[in-house]
PDB file of C-alpha atoms in Angstrom:
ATOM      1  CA  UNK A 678      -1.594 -49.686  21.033  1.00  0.00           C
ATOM      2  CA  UNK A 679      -1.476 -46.185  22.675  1.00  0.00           C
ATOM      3  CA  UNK A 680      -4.695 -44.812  23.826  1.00  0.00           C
ATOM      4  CA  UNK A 681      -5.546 -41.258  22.500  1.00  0.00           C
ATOM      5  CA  UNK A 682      -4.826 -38.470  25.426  1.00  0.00           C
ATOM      6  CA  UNK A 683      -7.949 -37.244  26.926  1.00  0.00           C
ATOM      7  CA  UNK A 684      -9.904 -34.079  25.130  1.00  0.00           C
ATOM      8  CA  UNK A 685      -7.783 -32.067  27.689  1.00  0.00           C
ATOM      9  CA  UNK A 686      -4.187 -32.538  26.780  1.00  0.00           C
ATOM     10  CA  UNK A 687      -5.443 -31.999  23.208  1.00  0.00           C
ATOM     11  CA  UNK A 688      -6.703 -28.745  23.665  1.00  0.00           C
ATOM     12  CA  UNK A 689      -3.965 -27.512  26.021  1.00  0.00           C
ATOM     13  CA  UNK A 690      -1.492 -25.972  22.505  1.00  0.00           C
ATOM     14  CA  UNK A 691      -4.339 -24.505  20.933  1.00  0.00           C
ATOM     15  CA  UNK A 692      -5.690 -23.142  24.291  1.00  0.00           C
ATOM     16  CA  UNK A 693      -2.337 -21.840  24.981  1.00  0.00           C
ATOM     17  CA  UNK A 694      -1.740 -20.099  21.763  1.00  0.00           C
ATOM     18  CA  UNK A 695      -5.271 -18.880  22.181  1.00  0.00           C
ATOM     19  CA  UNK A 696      -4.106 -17.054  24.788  1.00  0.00           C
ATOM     20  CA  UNK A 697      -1.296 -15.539  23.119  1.00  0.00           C
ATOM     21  CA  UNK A 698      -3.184 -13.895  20.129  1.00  0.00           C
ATOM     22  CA  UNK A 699      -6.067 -13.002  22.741  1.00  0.00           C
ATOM     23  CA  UNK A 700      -4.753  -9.521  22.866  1.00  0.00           C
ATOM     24  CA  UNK A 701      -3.987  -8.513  19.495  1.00  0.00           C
ATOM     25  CA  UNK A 702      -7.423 -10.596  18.663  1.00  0.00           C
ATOM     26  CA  UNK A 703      -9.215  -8.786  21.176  1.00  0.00           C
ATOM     27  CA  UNK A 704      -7.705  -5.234  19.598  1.00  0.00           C
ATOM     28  CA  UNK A 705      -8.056  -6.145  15.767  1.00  0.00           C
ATOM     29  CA  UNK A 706     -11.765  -7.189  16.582  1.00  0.00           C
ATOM     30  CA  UNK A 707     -12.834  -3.842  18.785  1.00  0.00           C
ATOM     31  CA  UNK A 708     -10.617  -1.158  16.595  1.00  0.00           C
ATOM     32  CA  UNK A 709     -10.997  -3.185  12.643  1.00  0.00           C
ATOM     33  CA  UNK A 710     -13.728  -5.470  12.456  1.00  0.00           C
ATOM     34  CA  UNK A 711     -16.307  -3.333  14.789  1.00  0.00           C
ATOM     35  CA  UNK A 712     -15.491   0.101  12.970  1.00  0.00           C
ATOM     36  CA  UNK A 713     -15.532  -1.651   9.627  1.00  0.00           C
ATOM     37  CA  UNK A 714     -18.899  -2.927   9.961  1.00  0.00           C
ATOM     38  CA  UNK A 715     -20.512  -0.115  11.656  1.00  0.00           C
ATOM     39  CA  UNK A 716     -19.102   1.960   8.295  1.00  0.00           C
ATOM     40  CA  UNK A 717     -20.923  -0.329   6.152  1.00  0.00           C
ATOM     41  CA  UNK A 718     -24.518   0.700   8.896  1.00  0.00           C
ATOM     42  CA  UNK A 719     -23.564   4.130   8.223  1.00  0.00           C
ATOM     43  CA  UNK A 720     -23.521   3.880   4.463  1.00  0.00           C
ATOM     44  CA  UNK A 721     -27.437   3.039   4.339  1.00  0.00           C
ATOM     45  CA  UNK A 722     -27.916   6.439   6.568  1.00  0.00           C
ATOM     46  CA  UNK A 723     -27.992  10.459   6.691  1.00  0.00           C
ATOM     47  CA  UNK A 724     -25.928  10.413   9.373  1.00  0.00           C
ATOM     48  CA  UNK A 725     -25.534  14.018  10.981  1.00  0.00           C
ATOM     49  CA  UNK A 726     -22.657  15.326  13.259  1.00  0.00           C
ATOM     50  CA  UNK A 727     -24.967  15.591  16.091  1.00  0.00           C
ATOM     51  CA  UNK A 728     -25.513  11.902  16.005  1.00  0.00           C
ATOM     52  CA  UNK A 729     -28.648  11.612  14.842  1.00  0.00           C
ATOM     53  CA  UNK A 730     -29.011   9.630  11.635  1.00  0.00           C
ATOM     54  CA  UNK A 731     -32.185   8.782   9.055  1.00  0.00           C
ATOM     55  CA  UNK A 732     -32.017   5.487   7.462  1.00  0.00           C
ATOM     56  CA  UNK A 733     -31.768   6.100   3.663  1.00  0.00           C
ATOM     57  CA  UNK A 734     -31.119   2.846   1.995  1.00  0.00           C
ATOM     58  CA  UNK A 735     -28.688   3.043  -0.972  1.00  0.00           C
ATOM     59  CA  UNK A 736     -29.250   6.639  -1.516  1.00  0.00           C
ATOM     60  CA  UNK A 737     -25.840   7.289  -0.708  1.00  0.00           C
ATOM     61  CA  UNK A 738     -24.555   4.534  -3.126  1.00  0.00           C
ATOM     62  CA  UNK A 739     -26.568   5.710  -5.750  1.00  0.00           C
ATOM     63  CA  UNK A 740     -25.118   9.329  -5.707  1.00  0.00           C
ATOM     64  CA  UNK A 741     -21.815   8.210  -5.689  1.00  0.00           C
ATOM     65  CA  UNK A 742     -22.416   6.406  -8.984  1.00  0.00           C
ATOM     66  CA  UNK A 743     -23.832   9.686  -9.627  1.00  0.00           C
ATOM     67  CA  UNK A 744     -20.985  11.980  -8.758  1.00  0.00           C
ATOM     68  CA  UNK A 745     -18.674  13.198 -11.078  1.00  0.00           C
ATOM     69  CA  UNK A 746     -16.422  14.047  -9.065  1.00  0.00           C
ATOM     70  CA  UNK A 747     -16.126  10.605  -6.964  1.00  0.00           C
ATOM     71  CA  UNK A 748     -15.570   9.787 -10.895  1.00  0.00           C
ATOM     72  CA  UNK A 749     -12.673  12.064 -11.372  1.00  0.00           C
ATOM     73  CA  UNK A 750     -11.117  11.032  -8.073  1.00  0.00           C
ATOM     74  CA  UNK A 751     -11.468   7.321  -8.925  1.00  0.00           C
ATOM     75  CA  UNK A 752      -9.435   8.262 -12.068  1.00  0.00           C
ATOM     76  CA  UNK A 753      -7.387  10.306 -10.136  1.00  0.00           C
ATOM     77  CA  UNK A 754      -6.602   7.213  -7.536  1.00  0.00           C
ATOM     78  CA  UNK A 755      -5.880   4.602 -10.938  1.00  0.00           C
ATOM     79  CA  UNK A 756      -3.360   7.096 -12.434  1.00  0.00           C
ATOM     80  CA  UNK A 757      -1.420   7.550  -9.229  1.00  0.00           C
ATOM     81  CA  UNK A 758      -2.124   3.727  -8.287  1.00  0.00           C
ATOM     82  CA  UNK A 759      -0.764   2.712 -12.372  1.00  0.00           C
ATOM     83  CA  UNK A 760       2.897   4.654 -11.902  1.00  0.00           C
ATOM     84  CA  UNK A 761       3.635   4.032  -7.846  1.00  0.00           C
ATOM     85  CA  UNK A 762       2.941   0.146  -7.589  1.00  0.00           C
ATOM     86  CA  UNK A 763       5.226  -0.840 -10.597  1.00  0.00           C
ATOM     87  CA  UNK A 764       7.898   2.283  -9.533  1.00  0.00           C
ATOM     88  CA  UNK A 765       7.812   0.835  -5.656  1.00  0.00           C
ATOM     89  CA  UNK A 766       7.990  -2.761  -6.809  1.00  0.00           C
ATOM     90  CA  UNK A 767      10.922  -2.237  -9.329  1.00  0.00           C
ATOM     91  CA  UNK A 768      13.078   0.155  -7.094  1.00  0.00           C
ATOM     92  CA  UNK A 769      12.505  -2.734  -4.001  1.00  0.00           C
ATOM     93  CA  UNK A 770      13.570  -5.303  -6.036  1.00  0.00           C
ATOM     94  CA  UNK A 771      16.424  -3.746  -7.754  1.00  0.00           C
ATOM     95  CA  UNK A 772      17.641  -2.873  -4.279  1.00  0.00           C
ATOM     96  CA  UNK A 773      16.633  -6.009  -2.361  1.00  0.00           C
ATOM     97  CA  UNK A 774      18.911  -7.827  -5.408  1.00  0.00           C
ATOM     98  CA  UNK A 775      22.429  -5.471  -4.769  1.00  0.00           C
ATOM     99  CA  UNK A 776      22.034  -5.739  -0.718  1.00  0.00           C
ATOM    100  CA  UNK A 777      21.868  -9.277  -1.029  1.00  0.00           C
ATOM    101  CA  UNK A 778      24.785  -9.178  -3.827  1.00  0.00           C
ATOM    102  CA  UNK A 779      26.787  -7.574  -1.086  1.00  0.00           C
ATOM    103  CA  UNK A 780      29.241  -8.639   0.843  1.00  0.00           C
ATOM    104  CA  UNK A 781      30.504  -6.228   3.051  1.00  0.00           C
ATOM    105  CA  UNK A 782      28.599  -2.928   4.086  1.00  0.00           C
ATOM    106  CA  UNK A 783      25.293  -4.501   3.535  1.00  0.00           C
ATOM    107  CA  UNK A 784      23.713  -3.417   7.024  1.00  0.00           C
ATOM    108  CA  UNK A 785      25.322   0.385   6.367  1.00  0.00           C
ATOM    109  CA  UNK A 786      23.263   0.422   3.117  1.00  0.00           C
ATOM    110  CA  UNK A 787      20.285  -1.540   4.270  1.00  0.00           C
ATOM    111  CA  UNK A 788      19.727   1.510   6.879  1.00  0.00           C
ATOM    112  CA  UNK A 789      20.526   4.234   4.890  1.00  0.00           C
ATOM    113  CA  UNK A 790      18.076   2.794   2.477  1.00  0.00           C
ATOM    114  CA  UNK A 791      15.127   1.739   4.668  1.00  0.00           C
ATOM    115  CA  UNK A 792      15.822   5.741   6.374  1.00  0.00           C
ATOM    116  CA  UNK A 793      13.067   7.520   4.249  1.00  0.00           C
ATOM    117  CA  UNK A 794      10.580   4.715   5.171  1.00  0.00           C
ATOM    118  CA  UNK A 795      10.843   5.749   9.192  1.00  0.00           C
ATOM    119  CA  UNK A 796      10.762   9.634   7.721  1.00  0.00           C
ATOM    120  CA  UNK A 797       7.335  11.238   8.314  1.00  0.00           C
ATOM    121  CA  UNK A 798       5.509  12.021   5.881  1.00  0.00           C
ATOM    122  CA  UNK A 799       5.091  15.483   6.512  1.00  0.00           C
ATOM    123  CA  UNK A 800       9.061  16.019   6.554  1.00  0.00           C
ATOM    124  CA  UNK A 801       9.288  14.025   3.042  1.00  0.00           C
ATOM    125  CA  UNK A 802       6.924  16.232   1.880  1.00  0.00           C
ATOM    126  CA  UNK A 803       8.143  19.592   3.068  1.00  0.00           C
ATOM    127  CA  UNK A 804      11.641  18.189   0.963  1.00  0.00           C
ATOM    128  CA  UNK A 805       9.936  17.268  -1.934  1.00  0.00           C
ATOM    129  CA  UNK A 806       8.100  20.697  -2.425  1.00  0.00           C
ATOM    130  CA  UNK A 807      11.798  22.246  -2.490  1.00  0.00           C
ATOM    131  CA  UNK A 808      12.684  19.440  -4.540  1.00  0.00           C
ATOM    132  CA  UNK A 809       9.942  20.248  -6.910  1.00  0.00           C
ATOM    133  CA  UNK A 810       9.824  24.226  -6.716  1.00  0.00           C
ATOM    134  CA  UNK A 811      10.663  26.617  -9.615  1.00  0.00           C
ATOM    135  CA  UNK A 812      13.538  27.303  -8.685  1.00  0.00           C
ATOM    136  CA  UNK A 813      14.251  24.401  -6.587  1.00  0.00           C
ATOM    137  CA  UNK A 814      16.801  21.763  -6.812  1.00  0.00           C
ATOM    138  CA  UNK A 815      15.292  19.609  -9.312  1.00  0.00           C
ATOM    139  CA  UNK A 816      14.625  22.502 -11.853  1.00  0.00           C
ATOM    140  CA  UNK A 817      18.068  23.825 -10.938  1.00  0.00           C
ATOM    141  CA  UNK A 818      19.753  20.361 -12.311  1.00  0.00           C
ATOM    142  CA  UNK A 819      17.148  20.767 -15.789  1.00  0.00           C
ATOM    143  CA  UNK A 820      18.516  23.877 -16.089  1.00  0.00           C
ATOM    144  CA  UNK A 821      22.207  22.898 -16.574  1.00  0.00           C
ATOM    145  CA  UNK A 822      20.872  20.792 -19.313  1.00  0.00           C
ATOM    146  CA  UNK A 823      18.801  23.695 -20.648  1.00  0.00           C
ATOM    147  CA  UNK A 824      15.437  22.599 -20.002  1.00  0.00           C
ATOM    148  CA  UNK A 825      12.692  23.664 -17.718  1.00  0.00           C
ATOM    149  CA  UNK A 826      11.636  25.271 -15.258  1.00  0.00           C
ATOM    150  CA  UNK A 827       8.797  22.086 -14.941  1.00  0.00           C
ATOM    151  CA  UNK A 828       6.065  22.907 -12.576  1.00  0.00           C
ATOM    152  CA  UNK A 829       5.691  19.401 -11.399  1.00  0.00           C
ATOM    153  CA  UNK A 830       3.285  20.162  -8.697  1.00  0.00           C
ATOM    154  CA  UNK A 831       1.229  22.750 -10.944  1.00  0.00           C
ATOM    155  CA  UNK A 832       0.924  20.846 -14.271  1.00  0.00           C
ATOM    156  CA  UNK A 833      -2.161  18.375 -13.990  1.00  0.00           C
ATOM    157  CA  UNK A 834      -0.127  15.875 -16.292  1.00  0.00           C
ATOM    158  CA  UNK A 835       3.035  15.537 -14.303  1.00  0.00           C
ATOM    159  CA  UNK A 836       1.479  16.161 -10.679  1.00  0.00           C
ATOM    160  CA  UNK A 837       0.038  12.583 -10.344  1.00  0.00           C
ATOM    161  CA  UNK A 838       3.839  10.740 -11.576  1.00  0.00           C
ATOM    162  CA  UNK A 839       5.543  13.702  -9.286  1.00  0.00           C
ATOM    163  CA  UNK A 840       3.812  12.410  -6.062  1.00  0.00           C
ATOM    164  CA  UNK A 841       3.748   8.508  -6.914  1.00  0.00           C
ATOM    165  CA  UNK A 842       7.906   9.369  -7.048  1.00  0.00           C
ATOM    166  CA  UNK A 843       7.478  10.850  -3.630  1.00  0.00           C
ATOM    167  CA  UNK A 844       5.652   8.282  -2.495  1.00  0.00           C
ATOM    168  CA  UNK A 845       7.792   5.594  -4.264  1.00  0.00           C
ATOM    169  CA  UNK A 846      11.193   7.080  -2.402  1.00  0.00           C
ATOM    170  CA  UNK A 847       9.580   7.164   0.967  1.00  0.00           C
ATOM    171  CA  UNK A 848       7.828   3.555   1.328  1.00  0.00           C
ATOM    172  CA  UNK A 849       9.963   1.102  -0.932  1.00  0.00           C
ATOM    173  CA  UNK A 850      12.696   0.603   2.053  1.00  0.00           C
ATOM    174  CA  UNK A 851       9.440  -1.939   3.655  1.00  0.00           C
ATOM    175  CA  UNK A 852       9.499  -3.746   0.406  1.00  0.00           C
ATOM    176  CA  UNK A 853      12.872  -4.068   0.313  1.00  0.00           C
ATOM    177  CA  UNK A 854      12.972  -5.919   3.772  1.00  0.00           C
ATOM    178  CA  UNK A 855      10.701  -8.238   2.646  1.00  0.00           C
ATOM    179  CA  UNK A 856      12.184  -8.828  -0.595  1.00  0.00           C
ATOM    180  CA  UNK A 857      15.495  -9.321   0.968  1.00  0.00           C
ATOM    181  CA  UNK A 858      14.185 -11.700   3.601  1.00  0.00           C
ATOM    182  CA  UNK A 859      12.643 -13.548   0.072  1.00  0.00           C
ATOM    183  CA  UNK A 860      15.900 -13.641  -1.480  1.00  0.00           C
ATOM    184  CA  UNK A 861      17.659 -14.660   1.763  1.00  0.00           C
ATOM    185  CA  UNK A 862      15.454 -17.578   1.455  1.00  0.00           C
ATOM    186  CA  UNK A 863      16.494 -19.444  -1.958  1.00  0.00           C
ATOM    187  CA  UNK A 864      18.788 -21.971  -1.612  1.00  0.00           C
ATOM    188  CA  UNK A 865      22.304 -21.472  -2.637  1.00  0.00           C
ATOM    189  CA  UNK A 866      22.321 -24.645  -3.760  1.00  0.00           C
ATOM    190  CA  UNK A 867      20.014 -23.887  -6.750  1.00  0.00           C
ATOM    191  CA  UNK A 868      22.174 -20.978  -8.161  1.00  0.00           C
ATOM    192  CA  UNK A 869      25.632 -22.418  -7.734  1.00  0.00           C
ATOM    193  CA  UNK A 870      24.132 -25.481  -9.758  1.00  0.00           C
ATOM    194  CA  UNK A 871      22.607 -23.320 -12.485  1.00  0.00           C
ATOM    195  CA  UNK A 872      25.823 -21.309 -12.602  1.00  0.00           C
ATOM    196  CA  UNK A 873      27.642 -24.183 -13.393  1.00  0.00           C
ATOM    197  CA  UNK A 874      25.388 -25.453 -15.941  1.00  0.00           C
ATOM    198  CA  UNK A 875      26.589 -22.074 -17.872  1.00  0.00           C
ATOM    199  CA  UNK A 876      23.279 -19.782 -16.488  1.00  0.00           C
ATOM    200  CA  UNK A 877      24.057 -16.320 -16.423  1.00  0.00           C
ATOM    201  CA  UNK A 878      22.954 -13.580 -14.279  1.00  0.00           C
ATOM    202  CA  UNK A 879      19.745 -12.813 -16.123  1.00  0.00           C
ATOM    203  CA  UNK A 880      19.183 -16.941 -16.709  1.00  0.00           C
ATOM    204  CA  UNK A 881      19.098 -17.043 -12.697  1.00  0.00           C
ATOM    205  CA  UNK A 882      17.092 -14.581 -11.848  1.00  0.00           C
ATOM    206  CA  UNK A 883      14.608 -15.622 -14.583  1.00  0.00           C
ATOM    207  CA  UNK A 884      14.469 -19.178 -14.304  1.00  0.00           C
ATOM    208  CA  UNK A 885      15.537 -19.464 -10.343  1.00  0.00           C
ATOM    209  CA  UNK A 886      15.322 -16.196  -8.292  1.00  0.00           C
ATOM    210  CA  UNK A 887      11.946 -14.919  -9.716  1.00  0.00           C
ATOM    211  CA  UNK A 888       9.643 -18.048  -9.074  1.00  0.00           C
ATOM    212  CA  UNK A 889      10.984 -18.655  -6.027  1.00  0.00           C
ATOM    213  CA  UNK A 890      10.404 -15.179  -5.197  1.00  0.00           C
ATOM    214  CA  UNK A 891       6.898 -14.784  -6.294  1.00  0.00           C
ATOM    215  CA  UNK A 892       5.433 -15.444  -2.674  1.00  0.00           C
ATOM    216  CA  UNK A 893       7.843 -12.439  -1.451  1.00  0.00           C
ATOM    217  CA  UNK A 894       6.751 -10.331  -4.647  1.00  0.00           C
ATOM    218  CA  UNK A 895       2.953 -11.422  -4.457  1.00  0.00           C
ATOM    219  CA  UNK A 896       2.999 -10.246  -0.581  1.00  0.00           C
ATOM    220  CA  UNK A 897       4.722  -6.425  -1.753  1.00  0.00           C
ATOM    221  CA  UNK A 898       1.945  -5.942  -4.732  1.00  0.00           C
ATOM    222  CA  UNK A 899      -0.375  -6.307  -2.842  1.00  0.00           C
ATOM    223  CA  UNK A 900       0.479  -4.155   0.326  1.00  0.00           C
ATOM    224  CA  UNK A 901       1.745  -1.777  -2.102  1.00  0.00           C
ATOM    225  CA  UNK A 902      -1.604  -1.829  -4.375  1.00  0.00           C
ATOM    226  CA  UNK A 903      -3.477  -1.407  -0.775  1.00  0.00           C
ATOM    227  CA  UNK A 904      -1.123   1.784  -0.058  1.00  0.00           C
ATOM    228  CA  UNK A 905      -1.720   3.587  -3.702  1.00  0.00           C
ATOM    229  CA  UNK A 906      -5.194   3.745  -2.973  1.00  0.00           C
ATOM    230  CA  UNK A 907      -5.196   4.962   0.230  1.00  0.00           C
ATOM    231  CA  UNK A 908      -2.662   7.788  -0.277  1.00  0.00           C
ATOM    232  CA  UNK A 909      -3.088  10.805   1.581  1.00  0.00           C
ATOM    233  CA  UNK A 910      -0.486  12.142   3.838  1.00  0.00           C
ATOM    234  CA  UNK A 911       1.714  13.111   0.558  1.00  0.00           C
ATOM    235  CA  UNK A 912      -1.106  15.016  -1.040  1.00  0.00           C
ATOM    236  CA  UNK A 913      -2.529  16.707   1.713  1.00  0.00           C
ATOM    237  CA  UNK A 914       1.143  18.095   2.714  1.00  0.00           C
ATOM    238  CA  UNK A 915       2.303  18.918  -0.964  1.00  0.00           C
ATOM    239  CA  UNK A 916      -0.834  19.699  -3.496  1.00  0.00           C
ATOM    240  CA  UNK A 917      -4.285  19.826  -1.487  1.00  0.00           C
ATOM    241  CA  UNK A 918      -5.757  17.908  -4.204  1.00  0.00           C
ATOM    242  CA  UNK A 919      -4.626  20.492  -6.883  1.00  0.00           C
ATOM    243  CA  UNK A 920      -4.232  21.744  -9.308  1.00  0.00           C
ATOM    244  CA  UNK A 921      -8.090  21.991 -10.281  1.00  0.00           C
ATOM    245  CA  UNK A 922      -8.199  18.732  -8.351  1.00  0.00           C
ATOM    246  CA  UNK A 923      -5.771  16.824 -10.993  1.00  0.00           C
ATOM    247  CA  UNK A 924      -4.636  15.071  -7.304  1.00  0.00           C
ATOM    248  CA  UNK A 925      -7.798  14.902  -5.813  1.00  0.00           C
ATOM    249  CA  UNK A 926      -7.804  11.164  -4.773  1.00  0.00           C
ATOM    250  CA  UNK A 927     -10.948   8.544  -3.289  1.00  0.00           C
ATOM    251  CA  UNK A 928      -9.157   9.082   0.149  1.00  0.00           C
ATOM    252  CA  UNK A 929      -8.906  12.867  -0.074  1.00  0.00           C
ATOM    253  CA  UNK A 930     -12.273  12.969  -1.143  1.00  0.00           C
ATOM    254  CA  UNK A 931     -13.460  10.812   1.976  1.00  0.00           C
ATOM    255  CA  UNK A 932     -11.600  13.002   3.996  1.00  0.00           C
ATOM    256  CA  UNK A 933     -13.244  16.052   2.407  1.00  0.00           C
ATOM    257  CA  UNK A 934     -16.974  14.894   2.769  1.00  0.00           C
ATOM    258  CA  UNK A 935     -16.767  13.715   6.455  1.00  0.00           C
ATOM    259  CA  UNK A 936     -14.250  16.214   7.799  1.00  0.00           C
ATOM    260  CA  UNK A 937     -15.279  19.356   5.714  1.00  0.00           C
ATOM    261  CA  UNK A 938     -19.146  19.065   5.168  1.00  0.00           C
ATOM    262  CA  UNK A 939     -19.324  16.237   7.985  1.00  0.00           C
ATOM    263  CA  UNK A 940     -21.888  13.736   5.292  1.00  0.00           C
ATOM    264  CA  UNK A 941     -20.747  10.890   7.274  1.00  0.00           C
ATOM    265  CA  UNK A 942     -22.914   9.059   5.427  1.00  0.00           C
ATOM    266  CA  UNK A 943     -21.743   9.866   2.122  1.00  0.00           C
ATOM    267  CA  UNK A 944     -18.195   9.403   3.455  1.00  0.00           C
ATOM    268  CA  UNK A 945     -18.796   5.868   5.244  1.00  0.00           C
ATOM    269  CA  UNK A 946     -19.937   5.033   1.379  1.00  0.00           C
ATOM    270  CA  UNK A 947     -16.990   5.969  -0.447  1.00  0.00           C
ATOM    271  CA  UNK A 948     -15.015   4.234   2.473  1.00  0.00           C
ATOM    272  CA  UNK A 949     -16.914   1.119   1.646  1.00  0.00           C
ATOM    273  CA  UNK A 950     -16.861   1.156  -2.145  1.00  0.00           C
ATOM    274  CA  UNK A 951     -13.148   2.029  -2.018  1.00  0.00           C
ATOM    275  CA  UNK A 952     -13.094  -1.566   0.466  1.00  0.00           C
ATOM    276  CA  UNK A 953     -14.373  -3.082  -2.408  1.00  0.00           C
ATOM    277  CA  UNK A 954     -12.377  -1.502  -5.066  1.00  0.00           C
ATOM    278  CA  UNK A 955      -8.796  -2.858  -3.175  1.00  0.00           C
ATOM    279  CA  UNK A 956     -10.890  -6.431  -2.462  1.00  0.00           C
ATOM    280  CA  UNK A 957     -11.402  -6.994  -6.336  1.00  0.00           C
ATOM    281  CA  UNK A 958      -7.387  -6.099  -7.370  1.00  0.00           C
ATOM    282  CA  UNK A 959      -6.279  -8.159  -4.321  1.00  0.00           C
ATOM    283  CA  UNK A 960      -8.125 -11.071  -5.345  1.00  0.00           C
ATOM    284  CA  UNK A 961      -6.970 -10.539  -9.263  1.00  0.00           C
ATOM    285  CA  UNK A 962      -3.693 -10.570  -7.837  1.00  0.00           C
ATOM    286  CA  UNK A 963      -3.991 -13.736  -5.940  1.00  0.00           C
ATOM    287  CA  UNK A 964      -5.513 -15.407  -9.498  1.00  0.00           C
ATOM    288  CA  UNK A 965      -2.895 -13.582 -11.562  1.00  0.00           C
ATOM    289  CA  UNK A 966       0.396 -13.678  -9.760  1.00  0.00           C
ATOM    290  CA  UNK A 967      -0.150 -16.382  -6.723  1.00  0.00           C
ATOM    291  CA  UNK A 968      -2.407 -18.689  -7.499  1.00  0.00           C
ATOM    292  CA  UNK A 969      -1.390 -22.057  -5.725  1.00  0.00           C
ATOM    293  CA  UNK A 970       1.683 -20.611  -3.879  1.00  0.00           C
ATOM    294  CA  UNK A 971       0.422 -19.017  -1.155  1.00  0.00           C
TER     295      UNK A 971
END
């Protein structure tokens, strides 16, 4: 019988790949985990831009129940959060499923597509708003139908949709990857068998392509759930939070009280109830969508 290596040898893989993550461990724990926490001190405190600070307790937690207009942006976030995740998630799939129907061309397309992702934000939105203008192109097109102008940017029904759309065109190309690298994945095996069994298109990706993609998809909801409620970049650049703050989201607002009027401690709070907030639908999603998969 072969004796057991000593405790040494044992340890020498893990040790090693120890080592490896040290770095990134080292970064994640000193510029995430540190700053995250000391948020969470700063919630229970007055903190003032000097640096001092008054402990307060959950003052600051019980004004933001209090605040109507944390309220209104919370409303603001689920609106814009309700029409971007399913928009992103259908447009990824939908091209994730013709790249990898493709034969020829595919990495032509797969760049051209993934383009708008690498775009900053600022330049997608400096676009959009002549996209979106009066008389920009967009109202231009309506108007060869006979409809419009639309102020898309100025009507507080249609301003939340207009920037999810803007959003949606410049971030799906990452959930595309992913979804292709899903698809990539399945077995050829299984869908040349169910195509001979008489399965059509929509019988595969029902019965075949769709469960076996559900770790890909469950992955994209959830980074894309994570992004809707932390836009800013989009509505800074194009609206300010207007019109009468119809676009006035839980980021924008943290960025208002700890950049504007410098509360840090009110700010730190929305930062951590907004944690929260993306901790409950993540973990919905995981019961929902991915329960035993992942």
């Amino acid at each position: 019988m072969k004796a057991d290596p000593p405790w040494r040898y044992r340890w020498r893989e893990p040790a090693a790949g120890l080592l490896f993550v040290l770095p990134m461990l080292v970064l994640f724990v000193v510029f995430r985990f540190v700053p995250a926490l000391g948020a969470v001190g700063m919630s229970l405190t007055d903190y003032k831009i000097s640096g001092d600070w008054e402990f307060v307790g959950a003052d600051n937690y019980q004004r933001l129940m209090d605040d109507p207009v944390f309220h209104a942006s919370l409303r603001a976030t689920l609106v814009y959060a309700a029409v971007y995740v399913p928009l992103t998630v259908v447009l990824s799939l939908a091209t994730a499923l013709m790249l990898n129907a493709m034969v020829r061309t595919v990495g032509l397309f797969r760049g051209a597509l993934f383009l708008p992702y690498v775009t900053s934000f600022v330049l997608a939105g400096v676009i959009w708003l002549w996209v979106y203008q009066l008389d920009g192109l967009l109202n231009g097109l309506l108007a060869k139908v006979d409809v419009g102008p639309v102020d898309f940017l100025g009507d507080t029904a249609l301003v939340l949709p207009s920037l999810a759309v803007v959003s949606a065109w410049k971030g799906f190309g990452y959930s595309m990857l992913i979804l292709v690298a899903g698809l990539k994945a399945i077995p050829t095996e299984y869908l040349e068998a169910a195509r001979m069994d008489g399965a059509g298109p929509w019988q595969r990706l029902r019965s075949i392509v769709l469960p076996l993609l559900r770790p890909a998809l469950f992955f994209v909801l959830v980074v894309e759930t994570i992004g809707a409620f932390q836009v800013f970049d989009t509505i800074y650049v194009m609206t300010g939070g207007g019109p009468t703050r119809a676009s006035y989201t839980l980021v924008y607002g943290l960025f208002d009280q700890g950049f504007r009027f410098f509360d840090f401690g009110y700010a730190a709070t929305m930062g951590v109830v907004l944690f929260l907030i993306v901790l409950a639908f993540s973990l919905v999603q995981r019961f929902v969508l991915d329960r035993e998969e992942t």
